[in-house]
PDB file of C-alpha atoms in Angstrom:
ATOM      1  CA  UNK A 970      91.549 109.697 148.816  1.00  0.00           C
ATOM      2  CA  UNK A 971      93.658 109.317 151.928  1.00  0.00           C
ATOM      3  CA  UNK A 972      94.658 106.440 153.826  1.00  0.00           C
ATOM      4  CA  UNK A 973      95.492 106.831 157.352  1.00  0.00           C
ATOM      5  CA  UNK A 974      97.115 104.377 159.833  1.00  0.00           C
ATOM      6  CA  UNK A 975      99.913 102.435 159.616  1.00  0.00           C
ATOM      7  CA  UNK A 976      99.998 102.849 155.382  1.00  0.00           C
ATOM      8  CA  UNK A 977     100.851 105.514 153.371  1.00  0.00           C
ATOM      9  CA  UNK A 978      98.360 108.136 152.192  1.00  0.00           C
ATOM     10  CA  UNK A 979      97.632 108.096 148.993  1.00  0.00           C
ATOM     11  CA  UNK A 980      96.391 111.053 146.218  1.00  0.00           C
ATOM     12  CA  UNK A 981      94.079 110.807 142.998  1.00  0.00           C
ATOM     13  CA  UNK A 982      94.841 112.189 140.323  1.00  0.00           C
ATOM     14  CA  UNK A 983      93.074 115.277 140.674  1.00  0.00           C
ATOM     15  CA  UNK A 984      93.993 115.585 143.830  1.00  0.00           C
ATOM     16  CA  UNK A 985      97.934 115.708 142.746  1.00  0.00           C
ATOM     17  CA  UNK A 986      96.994 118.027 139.856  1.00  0.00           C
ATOM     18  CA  UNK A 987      94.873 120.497 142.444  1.00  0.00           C
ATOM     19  CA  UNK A 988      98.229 120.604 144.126  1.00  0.00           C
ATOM     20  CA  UNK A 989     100.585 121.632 141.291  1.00  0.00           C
ATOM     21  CA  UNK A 990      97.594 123.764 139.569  1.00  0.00           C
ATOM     22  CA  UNK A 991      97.350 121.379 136.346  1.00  0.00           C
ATOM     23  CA  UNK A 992      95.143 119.609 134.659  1.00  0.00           C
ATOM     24  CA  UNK A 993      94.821 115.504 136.130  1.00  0.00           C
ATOM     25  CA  UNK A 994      95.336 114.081 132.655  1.00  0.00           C
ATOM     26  CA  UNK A 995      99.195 115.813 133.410  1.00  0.00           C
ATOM     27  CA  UNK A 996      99.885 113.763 136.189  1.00  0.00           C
ATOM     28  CA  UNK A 997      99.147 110.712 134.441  1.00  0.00           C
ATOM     29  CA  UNK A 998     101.709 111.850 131.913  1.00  0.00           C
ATOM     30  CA  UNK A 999     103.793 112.892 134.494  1.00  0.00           C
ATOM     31  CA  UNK A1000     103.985 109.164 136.373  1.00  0.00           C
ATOM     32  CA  UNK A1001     104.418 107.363 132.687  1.00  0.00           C
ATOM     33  CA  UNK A1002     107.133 109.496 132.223  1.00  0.00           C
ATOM     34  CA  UNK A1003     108.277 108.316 135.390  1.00  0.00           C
ATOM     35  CA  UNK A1004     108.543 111.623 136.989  1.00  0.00           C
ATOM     36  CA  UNK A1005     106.215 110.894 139.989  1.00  0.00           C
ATOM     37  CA  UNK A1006     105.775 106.844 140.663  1.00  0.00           C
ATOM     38  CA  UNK A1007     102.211 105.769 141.178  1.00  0.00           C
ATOM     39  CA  UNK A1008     100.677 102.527 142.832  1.00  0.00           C
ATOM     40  CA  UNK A1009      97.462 100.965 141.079  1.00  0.00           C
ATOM     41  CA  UNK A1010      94.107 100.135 142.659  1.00  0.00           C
ATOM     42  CA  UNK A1011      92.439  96.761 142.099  1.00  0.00           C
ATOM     43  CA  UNK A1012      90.408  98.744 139.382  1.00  0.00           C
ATOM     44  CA  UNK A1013      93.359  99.890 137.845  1.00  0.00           C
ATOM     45  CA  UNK A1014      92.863 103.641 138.812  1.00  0.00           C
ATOM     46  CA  UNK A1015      96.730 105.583 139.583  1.00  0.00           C
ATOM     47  CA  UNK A1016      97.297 106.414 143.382  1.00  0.00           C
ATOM     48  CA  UNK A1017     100.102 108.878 144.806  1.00  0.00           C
ATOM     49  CA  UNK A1018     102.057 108.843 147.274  1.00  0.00           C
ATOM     50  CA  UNK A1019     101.676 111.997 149.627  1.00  0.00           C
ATOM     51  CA  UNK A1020     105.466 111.782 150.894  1.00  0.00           C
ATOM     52  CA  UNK A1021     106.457 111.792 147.035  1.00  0.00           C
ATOM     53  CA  UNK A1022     103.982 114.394 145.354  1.00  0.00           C
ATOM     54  CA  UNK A1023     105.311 117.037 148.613  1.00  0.00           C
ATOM     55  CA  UNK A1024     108.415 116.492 148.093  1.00  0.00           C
ATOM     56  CA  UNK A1025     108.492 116.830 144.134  1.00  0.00           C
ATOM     57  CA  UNK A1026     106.040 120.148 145.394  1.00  0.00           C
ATOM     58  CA  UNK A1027     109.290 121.472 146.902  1.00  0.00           C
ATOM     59  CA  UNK A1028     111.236 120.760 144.018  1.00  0.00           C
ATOM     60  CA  UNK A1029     109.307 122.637 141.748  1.00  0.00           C
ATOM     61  CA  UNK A1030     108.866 125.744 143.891  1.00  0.00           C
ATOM     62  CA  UNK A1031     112.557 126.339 144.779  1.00  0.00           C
ATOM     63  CA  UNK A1032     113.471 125.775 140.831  1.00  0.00           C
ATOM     64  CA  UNK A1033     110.931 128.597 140.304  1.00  0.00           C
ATOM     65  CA  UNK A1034     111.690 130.643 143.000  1.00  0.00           C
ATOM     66  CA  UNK A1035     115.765 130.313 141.320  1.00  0.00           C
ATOM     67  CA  UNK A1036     114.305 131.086 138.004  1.00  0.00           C
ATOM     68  CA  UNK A1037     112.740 134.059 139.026  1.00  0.00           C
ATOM     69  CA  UNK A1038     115.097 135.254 140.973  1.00  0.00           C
ATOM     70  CA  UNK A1039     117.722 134.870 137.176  1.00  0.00           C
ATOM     71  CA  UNK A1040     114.869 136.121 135.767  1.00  0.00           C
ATOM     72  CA  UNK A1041     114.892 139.458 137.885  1.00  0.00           C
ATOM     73  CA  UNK A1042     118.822 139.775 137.968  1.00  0.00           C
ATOM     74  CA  UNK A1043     118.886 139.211 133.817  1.00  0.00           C
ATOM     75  CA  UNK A1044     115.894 142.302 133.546  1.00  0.00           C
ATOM     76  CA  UNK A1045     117.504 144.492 136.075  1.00  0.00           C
ATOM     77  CA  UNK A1046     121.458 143.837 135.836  1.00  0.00           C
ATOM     78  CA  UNK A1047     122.886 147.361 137.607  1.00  0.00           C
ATOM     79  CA  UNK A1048     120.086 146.845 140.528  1.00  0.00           C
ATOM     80  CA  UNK A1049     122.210 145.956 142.940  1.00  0.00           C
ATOM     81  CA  UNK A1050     124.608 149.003 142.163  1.00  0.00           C
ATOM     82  CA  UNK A1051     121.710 151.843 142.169  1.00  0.00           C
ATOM     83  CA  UNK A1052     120.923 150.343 145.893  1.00  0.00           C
ATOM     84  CA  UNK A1053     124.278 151.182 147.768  1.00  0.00           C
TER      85      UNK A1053
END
C-alpha cells in the first residue's frame, strides 16, 4: 500500500516482511518490540513507514556484511599472509 503526495508512504506488513525475506507475522513482532514503529489504520491494521523500514534495511545489511566479513577472517586467519 503506498501513499503518494505530500504524506508519507506507507508498507503492509507483508510488504515489510517481502523486504527483509521473513515471514509478516515477524514484523508485527518486530514493531511491538519496538524495533520498527508502525502507524494504525482506522481498522486497526499496522502501516510502515518506507523512510524507516529502508533505513533499518541498511542497518541490517552492513551488520551482515561486518559479520561475514569476522566470519571469513575467524575461518581463514593467515589469509592475508599467503596473499603477499
Amino acid at each position: 500500500m503506498s501513499f503518494h503526495g505530500d504524506s508519507e508512504v506507507l508498507l503492509t506488513p507483508a510488504e515489510v516482511a517481502s523486504l527483509f525475506r521473513v515471514d509478516p507475522k515477524t514484523v508485527t513482532r518486530w514493531a511491538k518490540a519496538g524495533k520498527l514503529s508502525s502507524i494504525r489504520t482506522l481498522g486497526g491494521h499496522r502501516r510502515y513507514k518506507e523512510s524507516e523500514v529502508r533505513a533499518l534495511l541498511g542497518a541490517a545489511s552492513e551488520a551482515a556484511e561486518a559479520e561475514a566479513a569476522a566470519n571469513a577472517a575467524a575461518a581463514d586467519p593467515g589469509k592475508d599472509d599467503r596473499q603477499r
